[in-house]
XYZ file of C-alpha atoms in Angstrom:
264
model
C 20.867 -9.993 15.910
C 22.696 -9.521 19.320
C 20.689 -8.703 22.879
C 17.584 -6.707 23.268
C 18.637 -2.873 23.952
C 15.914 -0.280 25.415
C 16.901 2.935 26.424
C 15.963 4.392 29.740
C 13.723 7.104 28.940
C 11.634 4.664 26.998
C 8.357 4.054 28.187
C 7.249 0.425 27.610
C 3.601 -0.294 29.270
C 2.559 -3.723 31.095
C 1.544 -6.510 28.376
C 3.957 -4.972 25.495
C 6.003 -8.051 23.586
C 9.538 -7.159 23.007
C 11.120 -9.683 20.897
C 14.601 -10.233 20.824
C 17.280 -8.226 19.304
C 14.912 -5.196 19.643
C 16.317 -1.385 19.719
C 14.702 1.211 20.864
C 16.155 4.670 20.839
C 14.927 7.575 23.574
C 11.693 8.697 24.217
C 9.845 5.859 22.758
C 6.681 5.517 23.713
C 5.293 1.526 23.631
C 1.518 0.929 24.399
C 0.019 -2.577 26.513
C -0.972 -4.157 23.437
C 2.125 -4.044 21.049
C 3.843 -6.765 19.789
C 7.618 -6.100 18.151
C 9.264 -9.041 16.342
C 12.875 -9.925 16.654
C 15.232 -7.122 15.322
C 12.931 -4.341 15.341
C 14.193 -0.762 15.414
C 12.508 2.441 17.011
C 14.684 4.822 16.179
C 13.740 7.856 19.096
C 10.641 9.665 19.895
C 8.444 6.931 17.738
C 4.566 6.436 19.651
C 3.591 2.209 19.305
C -0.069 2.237 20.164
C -2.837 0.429 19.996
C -3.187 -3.550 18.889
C -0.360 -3.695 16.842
C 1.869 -5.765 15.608
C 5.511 -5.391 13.960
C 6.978 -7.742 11.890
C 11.183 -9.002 12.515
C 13.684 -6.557 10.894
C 11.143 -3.606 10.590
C 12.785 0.157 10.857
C 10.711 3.029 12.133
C 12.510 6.509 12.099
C 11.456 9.217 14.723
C 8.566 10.793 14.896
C 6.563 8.181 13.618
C 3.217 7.079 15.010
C 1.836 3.739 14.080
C -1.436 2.082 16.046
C -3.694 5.006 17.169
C -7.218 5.179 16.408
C -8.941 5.461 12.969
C -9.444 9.123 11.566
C -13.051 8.227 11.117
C -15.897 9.529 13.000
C -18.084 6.841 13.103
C -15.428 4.472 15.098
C -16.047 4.104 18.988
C -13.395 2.489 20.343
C -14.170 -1.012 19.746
C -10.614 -3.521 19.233
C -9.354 -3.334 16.164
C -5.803 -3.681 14.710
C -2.528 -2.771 12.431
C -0.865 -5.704 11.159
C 2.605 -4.361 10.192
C 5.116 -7.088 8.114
C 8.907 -7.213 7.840
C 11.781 -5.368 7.086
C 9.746 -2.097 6.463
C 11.638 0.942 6.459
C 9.145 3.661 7.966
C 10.546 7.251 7.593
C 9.788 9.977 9.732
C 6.064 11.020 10.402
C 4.462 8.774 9.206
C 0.986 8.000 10.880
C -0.739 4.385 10.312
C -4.229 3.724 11.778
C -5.808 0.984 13.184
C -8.974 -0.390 11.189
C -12.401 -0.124 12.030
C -15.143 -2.488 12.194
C -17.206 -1.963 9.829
C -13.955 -2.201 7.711
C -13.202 -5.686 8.501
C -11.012 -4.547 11.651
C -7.323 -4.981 10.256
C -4.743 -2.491 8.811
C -2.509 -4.477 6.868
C 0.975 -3.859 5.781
C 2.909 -6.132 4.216
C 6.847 -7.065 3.624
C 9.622 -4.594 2.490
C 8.475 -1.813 2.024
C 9.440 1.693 2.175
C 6.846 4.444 3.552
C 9.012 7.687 3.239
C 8.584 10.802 5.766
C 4.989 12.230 6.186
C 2.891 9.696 4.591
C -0.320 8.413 6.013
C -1.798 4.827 5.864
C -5.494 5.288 7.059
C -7.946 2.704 8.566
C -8.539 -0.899 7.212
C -6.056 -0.058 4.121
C -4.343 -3.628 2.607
C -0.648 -3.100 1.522
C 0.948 -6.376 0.141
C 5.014 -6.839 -0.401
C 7.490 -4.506 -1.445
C 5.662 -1.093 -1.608
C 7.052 2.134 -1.959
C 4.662 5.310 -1.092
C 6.733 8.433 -1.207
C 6.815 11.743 0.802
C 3.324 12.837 2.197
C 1.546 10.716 0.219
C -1.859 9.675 1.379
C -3.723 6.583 1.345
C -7.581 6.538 2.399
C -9.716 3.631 4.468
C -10.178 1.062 2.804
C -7.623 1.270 -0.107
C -5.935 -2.181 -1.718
C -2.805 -1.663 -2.694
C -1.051 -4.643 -4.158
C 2.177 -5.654 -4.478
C 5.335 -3.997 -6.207
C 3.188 -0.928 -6.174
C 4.932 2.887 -6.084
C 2.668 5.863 -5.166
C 4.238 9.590 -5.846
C 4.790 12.025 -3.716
C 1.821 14.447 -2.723
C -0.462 12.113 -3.887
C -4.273 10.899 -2.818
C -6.183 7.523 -2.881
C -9.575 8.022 -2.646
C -11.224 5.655 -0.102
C -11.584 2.075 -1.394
C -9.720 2.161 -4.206
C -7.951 -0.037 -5.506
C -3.907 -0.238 -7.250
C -3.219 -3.455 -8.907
C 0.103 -5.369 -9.128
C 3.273 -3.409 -10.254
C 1.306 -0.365 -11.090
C 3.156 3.355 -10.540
C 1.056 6.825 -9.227
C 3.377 9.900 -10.745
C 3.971 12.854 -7.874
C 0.743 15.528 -6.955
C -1.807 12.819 -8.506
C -5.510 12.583 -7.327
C -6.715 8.861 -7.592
C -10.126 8.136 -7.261
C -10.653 5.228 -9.230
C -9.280 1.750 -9.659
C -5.752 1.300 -11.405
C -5.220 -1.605 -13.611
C -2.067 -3.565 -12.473
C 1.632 -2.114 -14.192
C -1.066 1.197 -15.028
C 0.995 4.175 -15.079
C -1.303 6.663 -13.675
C -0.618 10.953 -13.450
C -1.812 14.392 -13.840
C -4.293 16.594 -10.742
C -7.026 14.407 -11.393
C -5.206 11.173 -12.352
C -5.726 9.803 -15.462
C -4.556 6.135 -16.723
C -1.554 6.978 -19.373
C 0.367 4.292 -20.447
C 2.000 1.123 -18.673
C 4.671 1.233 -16.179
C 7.263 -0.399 -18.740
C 10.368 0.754 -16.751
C 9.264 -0.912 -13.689
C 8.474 -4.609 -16.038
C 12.125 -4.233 -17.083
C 13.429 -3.409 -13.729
C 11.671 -6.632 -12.541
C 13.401 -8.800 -15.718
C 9.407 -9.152 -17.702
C 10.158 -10.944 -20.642
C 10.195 -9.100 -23.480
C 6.880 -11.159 -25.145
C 5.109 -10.350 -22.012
C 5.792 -6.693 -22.486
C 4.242 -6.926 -26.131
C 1.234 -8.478 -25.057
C 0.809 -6.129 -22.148
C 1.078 -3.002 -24.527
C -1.317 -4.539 -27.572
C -3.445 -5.308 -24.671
C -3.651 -1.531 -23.306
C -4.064 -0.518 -26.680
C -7.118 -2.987 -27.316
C -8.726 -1.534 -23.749
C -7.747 2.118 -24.732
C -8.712 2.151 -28.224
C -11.001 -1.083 -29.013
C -14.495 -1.624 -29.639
C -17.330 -1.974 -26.921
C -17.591 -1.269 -23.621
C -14.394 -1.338 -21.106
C -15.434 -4.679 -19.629
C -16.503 -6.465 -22.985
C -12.908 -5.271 -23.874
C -11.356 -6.646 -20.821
C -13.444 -9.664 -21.184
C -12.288 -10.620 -24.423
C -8.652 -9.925 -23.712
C -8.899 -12.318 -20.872
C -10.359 -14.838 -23.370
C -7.450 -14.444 -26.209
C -4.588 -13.886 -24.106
C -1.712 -16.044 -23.466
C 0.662 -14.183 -20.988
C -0.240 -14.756 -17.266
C 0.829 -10.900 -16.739
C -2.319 -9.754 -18.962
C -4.177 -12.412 -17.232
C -3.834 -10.406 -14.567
C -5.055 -6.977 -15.549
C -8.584 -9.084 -16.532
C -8.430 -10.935 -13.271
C -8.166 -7.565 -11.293
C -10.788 -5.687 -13.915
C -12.894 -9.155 -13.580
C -12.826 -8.397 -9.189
C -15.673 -6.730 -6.866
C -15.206 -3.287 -6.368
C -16.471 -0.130 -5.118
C -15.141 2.049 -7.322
C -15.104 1.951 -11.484
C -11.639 2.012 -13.342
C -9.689 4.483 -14.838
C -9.561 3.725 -18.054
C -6.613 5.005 -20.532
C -7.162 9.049 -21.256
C -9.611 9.142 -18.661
C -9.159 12.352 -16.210
């Protein structure tokens, strides 16, 4: 990992945590209440604010700003925090928040993921593993995203939505409702269209999973009865621990209803 190197025109305020192996390129800008793992990079010109912390291995490219307050009027400065994993790769501009409390108090982001130039993770927003959100792409408070999760390019999620497992958001998509996990969601006004099949086979799914996963879109797109008597019955028949858990995640609290297949 080799020895700590700062630059000199980096600012680094009282109280900051440096952990070893650290780089950080010119006119950084650290605040008193960051904490950087081991082998964390700043590339140059990258603002650390606020009570955040940055998990080992984690990239952030210039311009960046990760830690400053929540874009939300209500907040008045009480101590909140972003909670940032490792190994991320966080591309140029992009802007995560600190929550809010009200929100539960922690942004959340978790391992290997990539956050490309431009995008913006808002306040109290939960990111698992392995996430990719592309190119000014913008997440609202209070979003879930789970794991394995890809978001397009010039795309929204409405506040407290939620994305389930493996699930893909096509480029220049509005989401405003919940998306079943290994959904393939697209259009203006995003609509649920199909399953992300490319990413299953990417990720080895067995083939018998696959089948059940598509007869059991079909049943929720096409079957008799309301969407949760649908996804309640599935849940009851099925075998396959992947369908188990599109009825687990349809099953879940939330504040927003589902898009359901066809549905603008």
């Amino acid at each position: 990992m080799g020895e700590t190197a700062i630059h000199p025109s980096v600012v680094v305020e009282p109280g900051a945590e440096i952990g070893g192996g650290c780089r950080i390129g010119p006119f950084c800008h650290i605040g008193p209440q960051v904490r950087l793992g081991p082998g964390v990079t700043l590339k140059s010109h990258v603002v650390v604010t606020g009570q955040t912390e940055i998990g080992e291995g984690t990239v952030i490219f210039p311009f960046a700003c990760i830690g400053e307050i929540p874009q939300d009027l209500k907040f008045r400065g009480e101590a909140t925090r972003l909670v940032i994993g490792a190994r991320n790769r966080i591309r140029e501009h992009v802007t995560m928040n600190t929550g809010t409390e009200a929100g539960g108090g922690v942004t959340r982001v978790g391992d290997d993921g990539l956050f490309m130039a431009g995008c913006h993770i808002a306040h109290d927003v939960q990111i698992g593993n392995r996430v990719i959100v592309v190119n000014n792409a913008a997440l609202a408070g209070h979003c879930v995203i789970e794991d394995e999760v890809i978001i397009g390019g010039l795309s929204g999620v409405h506040q407290f939505v939620r994305i389930g497992h493996g699930a893909i958001i096509g480029a220049v998509t509005m989401v405003t409702n919940d998306v079943i996990p290994y959904g393939l969601v697209q259009g203006p006004r995003g609509y649920l269209d199909g399953l992300n099949l490319v990413g299953l086979k990417r990720r080895g799914v067995p083939r018998a999973d696959i089948t059940a996963l598509r007869a059991a879109f079909q049943m929720l797109a096409q079957g008799e009865g309301a969407f949760q008597d649908r996804a309640r019955r599935l849940g009851e028949e099925t075998e396959s621990d992947y369908v188990r858990r599109i009825m687990d995640f349809v099953g879940a609290h939330t504040d927003r209803s589902y898009l359901t297949p066809g549905q603008g």
